[in-house]
Tab-separated table of C-alpha atoms and ligand atoms in Angstrom:
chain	number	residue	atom	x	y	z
N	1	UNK	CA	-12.304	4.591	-10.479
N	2	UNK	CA	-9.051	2.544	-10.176
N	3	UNK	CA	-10.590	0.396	-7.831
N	4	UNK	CA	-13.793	-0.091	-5.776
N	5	UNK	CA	-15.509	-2.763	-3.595
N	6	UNK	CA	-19.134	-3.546	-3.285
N	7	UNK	CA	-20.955	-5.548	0.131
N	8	UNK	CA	-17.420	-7.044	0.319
N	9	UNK	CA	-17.773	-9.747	2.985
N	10	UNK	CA	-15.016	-12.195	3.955
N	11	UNK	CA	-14.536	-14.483	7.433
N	12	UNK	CA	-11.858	-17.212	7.691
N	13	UNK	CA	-13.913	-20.179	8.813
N	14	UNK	CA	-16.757	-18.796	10.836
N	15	UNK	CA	-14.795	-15.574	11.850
N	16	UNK	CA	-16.484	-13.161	9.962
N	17	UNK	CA	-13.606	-10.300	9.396
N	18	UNK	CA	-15.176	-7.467	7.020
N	19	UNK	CA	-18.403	-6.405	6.853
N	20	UNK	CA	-20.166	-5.204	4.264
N	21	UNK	CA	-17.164	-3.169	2.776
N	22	UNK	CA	-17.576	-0.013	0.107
N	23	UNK	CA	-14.205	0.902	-0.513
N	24	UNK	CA	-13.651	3.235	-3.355
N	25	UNK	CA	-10.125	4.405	-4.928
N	26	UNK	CA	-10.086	7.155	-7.440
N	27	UNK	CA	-6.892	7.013	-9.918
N	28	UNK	CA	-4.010	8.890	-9.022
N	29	UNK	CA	-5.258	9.301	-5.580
N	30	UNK	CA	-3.599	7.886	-2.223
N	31	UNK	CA	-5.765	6.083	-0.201
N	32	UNK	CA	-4.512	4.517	3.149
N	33	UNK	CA	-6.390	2.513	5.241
N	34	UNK	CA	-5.884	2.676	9.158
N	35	UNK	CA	-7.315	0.812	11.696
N	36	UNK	CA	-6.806	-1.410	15.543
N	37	UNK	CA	-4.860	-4.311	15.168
N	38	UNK	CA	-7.707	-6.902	14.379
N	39	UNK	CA	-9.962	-4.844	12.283
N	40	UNK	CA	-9.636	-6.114	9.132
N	41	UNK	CA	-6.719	-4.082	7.577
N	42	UNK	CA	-4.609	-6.478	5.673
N	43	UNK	CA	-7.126	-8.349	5.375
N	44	UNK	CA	-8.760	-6.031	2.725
N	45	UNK	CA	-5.468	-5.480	1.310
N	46	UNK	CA	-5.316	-9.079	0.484
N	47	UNK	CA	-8.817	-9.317	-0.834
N	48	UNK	CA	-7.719	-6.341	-2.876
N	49	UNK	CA	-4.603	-8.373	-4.136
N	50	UNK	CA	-6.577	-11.215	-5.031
N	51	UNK	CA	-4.252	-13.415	-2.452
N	52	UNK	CA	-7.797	-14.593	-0.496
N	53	UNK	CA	-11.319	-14.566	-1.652
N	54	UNK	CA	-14.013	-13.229	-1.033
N	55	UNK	CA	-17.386	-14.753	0.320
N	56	UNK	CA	-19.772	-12.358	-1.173
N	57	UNK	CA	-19.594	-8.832	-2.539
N	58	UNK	CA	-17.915	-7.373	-5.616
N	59	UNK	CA	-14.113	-5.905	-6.430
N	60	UNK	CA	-13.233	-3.860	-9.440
N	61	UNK	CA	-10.018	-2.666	-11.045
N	62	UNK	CA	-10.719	-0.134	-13.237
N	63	UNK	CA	-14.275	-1.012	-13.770
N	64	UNK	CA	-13.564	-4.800	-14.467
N	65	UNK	CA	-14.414	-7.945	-12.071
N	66	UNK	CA	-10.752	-8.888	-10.142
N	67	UNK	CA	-12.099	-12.537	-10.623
N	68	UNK	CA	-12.134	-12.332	-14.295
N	69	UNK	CA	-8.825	-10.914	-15.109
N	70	UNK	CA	-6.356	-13.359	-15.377
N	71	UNK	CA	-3.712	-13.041	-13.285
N	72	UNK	CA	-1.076	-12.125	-15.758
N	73	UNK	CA	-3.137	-9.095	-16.317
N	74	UNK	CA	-3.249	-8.116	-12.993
N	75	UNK	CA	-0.107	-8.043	-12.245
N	76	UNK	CA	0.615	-5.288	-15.453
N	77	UNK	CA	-2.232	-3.305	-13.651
N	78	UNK	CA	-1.179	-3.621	-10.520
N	79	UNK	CA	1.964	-3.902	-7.941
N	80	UNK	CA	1.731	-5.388	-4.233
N	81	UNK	CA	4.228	-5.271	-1.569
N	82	UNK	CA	3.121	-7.413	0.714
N	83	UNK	CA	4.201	-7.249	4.457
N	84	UNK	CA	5.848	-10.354	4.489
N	85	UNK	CA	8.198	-10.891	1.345
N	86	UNK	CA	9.557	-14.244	0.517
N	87	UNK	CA	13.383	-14.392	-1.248
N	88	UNK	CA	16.416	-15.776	-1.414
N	89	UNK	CA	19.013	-13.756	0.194
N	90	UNK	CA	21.773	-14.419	-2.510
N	91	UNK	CA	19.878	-12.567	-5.355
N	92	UNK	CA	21.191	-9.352	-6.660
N	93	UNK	CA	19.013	-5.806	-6.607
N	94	UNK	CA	19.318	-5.963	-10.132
N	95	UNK	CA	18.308	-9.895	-10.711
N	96	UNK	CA	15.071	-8.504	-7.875
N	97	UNK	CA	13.690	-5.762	-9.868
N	98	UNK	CA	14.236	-7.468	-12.853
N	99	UNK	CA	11.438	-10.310	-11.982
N	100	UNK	CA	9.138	-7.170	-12.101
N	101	UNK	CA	9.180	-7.562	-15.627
N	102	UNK	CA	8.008	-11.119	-15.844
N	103	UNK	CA	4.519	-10.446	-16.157
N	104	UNK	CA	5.287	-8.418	-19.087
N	105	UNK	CA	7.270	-11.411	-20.920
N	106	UNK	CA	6.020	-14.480	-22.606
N	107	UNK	CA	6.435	-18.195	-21.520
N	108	UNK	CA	9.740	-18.453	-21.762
N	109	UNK	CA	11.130	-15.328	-23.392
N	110	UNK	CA	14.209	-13.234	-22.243
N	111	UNK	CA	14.066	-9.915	-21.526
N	112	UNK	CA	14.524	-7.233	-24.521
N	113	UNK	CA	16.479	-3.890	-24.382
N	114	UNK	CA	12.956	-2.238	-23.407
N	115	UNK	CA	12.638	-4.319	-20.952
N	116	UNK	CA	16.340	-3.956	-19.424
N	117	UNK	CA	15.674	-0.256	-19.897
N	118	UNK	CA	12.489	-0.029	-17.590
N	119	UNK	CA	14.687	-2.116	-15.155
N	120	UNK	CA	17.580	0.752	-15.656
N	121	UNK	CA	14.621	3.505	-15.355
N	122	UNK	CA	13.110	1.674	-11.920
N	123	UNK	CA	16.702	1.639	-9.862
N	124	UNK	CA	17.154	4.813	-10.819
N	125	UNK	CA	13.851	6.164	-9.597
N	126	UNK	CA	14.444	4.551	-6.561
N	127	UNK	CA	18.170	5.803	-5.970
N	128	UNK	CA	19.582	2.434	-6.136
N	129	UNK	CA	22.126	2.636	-8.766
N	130	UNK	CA	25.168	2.538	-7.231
N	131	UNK	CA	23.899	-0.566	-4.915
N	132	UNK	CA	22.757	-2.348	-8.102
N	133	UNK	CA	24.837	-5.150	-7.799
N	134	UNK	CA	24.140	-6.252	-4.110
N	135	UNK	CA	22.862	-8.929	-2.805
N	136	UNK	CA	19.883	-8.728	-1.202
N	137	UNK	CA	20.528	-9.808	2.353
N	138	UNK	CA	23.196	-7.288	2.238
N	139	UNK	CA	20.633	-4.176	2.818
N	140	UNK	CA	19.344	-2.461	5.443
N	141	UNK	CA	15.707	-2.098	6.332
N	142	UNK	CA	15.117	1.306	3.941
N	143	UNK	CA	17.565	0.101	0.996
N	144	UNK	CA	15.278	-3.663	0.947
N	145	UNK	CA	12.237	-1.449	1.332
N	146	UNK	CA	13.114	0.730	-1.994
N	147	UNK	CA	14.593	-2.334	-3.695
N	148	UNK	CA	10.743	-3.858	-3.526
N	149	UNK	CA	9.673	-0.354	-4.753
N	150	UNK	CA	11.971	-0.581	-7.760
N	151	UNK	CA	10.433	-4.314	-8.617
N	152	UNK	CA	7.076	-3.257	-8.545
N	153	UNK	CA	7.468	-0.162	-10.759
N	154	UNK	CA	9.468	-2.119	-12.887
N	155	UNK	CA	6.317	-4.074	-13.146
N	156	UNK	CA	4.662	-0.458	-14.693
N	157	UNK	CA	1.446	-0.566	-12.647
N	158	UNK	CA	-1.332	1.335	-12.572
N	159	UNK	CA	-2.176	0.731	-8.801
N	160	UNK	CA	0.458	0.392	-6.137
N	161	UNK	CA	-0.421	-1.866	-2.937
N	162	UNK	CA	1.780	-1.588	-0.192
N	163	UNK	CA	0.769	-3.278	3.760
N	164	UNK	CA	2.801	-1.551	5.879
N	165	UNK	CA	5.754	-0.245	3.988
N	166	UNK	CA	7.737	1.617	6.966
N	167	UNK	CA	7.008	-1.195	9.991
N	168	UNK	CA	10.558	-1.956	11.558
N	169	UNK	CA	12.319	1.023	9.350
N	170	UNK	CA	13.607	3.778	11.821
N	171	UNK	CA	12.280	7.379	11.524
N	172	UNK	CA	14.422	8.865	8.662
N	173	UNK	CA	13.778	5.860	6.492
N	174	UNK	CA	10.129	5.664	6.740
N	175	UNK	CA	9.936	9.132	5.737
N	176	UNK	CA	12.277	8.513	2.548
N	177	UNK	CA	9.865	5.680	1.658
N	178	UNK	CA	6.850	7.792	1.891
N	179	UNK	CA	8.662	10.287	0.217
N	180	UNK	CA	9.532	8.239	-2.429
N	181	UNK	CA	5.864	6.572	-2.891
N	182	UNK	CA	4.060	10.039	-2.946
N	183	UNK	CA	6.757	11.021	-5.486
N	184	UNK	CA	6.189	8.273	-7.832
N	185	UNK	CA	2.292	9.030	-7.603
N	186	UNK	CA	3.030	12.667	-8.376
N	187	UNK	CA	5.372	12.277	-11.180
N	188	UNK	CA	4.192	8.577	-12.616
N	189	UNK	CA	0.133	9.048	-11.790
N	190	UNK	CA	0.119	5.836	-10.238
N	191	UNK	CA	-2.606	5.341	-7.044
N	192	UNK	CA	-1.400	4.105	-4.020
N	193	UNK	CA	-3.281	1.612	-1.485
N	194	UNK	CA	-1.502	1.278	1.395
N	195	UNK	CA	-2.081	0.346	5.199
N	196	UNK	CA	-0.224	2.520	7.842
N	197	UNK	CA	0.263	2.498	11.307
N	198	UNK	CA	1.181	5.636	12.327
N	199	UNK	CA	-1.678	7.955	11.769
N	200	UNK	CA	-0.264	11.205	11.220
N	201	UNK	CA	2.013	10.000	8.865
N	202	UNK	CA	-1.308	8.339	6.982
N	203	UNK	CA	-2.785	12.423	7.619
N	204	UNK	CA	0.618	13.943	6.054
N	205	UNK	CA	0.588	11.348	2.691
N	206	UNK	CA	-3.326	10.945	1.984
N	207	UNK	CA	-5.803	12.313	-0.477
N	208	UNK	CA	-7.958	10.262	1.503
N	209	UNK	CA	-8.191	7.814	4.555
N	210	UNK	CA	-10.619	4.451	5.553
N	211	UNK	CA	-10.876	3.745	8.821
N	212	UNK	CA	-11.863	0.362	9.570
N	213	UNK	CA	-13.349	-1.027	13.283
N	214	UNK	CA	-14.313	-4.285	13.844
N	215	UNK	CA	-14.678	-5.316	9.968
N	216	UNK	CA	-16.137	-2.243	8.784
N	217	UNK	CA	-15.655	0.960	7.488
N	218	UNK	CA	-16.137	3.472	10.259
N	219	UNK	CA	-15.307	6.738	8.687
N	220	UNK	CA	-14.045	7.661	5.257
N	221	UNK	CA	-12.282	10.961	4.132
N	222	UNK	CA	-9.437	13.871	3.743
N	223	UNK	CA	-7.152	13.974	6.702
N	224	UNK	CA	-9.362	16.651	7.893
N	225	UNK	CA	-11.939	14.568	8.677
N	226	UNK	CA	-10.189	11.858	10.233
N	227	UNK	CA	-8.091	13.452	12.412
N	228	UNK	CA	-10.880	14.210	14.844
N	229	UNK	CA	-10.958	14.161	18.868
N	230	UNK	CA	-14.170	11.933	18.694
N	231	UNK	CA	-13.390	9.734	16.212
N	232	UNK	CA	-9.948	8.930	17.212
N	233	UNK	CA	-11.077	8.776	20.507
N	234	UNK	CA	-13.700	5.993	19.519
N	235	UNK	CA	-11.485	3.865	17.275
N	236	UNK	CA	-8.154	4.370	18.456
N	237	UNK	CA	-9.051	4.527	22.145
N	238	UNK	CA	-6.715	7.641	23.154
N	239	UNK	CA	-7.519	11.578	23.678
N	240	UNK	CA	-5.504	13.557	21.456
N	241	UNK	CA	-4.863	16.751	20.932
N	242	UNK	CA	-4.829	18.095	17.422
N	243	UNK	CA	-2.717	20.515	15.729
N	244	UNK	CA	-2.229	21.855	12.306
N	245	UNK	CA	1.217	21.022	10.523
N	246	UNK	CA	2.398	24.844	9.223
N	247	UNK	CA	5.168	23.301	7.255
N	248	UNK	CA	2.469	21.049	5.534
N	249	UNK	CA	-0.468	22.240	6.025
N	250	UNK	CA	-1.803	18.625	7.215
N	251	UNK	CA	-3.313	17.919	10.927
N	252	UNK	CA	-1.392	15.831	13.368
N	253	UNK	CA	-2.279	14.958	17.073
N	254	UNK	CA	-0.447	14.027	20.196
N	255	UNK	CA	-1.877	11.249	22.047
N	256	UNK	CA	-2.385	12.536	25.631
N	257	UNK	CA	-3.880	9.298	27.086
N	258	UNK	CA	-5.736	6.182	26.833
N	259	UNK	CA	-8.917	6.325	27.482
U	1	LIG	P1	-5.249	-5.957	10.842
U	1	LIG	O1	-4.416	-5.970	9.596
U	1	LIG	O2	-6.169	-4.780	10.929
U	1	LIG	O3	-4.438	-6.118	12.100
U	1	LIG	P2	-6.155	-8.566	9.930
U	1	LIG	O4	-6.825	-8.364	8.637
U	1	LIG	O5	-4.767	-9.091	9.945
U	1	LIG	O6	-6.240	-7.212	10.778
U	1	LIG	O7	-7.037	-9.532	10.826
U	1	LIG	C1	-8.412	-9.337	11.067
U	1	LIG	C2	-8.932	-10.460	11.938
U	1	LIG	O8	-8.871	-11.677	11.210
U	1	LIG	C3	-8.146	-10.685	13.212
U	1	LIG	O9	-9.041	-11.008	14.240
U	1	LIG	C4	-7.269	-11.864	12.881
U	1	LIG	O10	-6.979	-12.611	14.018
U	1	LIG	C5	-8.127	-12.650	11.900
U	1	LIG	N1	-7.304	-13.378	10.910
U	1	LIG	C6	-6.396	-12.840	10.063
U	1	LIG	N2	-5.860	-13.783	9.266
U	1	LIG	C7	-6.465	-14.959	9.618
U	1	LIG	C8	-6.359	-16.316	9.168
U	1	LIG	N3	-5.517	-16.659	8.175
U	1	LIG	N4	-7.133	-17.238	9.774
U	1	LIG	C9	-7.989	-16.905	10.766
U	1	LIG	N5	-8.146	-15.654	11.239
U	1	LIG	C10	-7.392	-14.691	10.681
C-alpha cells in the first residue's frame, strides 16, 4: 500500500471536516478524489501532505506512521503540488526544478553531477527544455503547471500529490497535464493522489475514485462504479446521462439538469 488512512478525523476549531476517513492507495495506482465544494477534498490532501494534523485516526506511507518520518524523508517519498504555490517570479525553470533536489542534499551541500543530471532528466520529461532558462512569471498557465511537475519529479518520489492540477488551465492544457501525469505513472511507477473537478476527466485518468460528501467517504471505486445516475445524482446534485467513451473505453456523462 503506498498510502492508507485509518478513522482519520480532523475539524478546524469545532468544525468537524472528515469523518471517520479509510482511504487506501495502492502503488502505482491513480487515485483521485472528487467531491462538492465543502466536502473535505483538500482538506484530506493536506492531511495526506502532512501540512495540517490530524485529531484522531492513523496515516501511512508505505506502511510507516506520516508522524514519525521526518520530514526530510518525506519529501524523497513523496511530491505535492499544492493548489496555491508560493514563488518569486524572477526565478528561472531551471533554478525551480532544481530546489526539487534539496531534500536529497545535505545541510549545506551543492548539488553533484547526479544531481544536475536528474534536474536535466526532469525538464526533459516534462518538455521544458528549450524554455529552461525562463523566468517563471514569464509562463503561461500549462508551461507553470509542467514546470511544478518537473520540480517534484526532480524530487524522485514515490507518491505524487497534486490538488487541482488543471483549475484555471484552458481545455488543451489540462489535457497535456493529465497526459503528462498518467505518463509519468506509466513509465516511472509513481502513484498519483490528486483532487479533480471535472469528473469525467477524474473517470478518463483513474484506476480508482473517492468520493467524499459532507466529510466522508461516500463511494469508493473504478470509474465504472462512480459514474452512476444515482450516485451522481445524490452527491453532485444533477441528472446525467451516461455514455461509454469508444475511443477510451472510460464512461462519461452529460449533465442534463440540476436537480
Ligand atoms: P473542498 O476541497 O472539498 O472544497 P475543503 O477541504 O477546502 O473542501 O473544506 C472543507 C470544509 O472545511 C469547508 O466547509 C471549509 O469551509 C472548511 N475549511 C477549510 N479550511 C478551513 C480553515 N483553515 N479553517 C476553517 N474552516 C476551513
Amino acid at each position: 500500500m503506498a498510502m492508507e488512512t485509518r478513522k482519520l478525523e480532523i475539524s478546524y476549531g469545532d468544525k468537524h471536516v472528515l469523518k471517520e476517513i479509510d482511504f487506501k492507495v495502492e502503488n502505482g495506482q491513480i487515485v483521485t478524489i472528487i467531491g462538492p465544494n465543502g466536502s473535505g477534498k483538500t482538506t484530506l490532501i493536506k492531511a495526506l501532505s502532512r501540512y495540517i494534523k490530524a485529531q484522531s485516526g492513523d496515516i501511512y506511507l508505505r506502511g510507516k506512521d506520516i508522524y514519525s518520518i521526518p520530514t526530510k524523508e518525506i519529501a524523497k517519498e513523496m511530491a505535492i503540488l499544492p493548489q496555491v504555490k508560493h514563488v518569486s517570479a524572477d526565478i528561472t525553470i531551471e533554478t525551480l526544478v532544481a530546489y526539487g533536489r534539496y531534500p536529497h542534499l545535505r545541510f549545506g551541500q551543492r548539488m553533484g553531477k547526479e544531481d544536475k543530471d536528474i534536474v536535466d532528466w526532469a525538464i526533459e520529461r516534462t518538455g521544458l527544455k528549450e524554455l529552461r532558462g525562463r523566468y517563471i512569471g514569464q509562463l503561461s498557465g500549462g508551461e507553470s503547471q509542467r514546470c511544478w511537475i518537473a520540480m517534484a519529479l526532480a524530487q524522485n518520489p514515490r507518491v505524487l500529490i497534486l490538488d487541482e492540477p488543471t483549475t484555471y488551465l484552458d481545455i488543451s492544457y489540462q489535457l497535456e497535464v493529465l497526459e503528462l501525469v498518467r505518463e509519468l505513472n506509466q513509465s516511472l511507477g509513481i502513484t498519483v493522489i490528486m483532487v479533480l473537478h471535472d469528473l469525467n476527466q477524474a473517470a478518463r485518468y483513474s484506476d480508482k475514485i473517492y468520493v467524499l460528501k459532507e466529510g466522508r467517504i461516500r463511494q469508493y471505486g473504478s470509474p465504472e462504479i462512480i459514474i452512476e445516475k444515482r450516485l451522481l445524482e445524490e452527491v453532485f446534485r444533477i441528472e446525467p446521462h451516461i455514455y461509454q467513451d469508444k475511443v477510451n473505453g472510460c464512461p462519461y456523462f452529460i449533465p442534463h439538469k440540476i436537480i
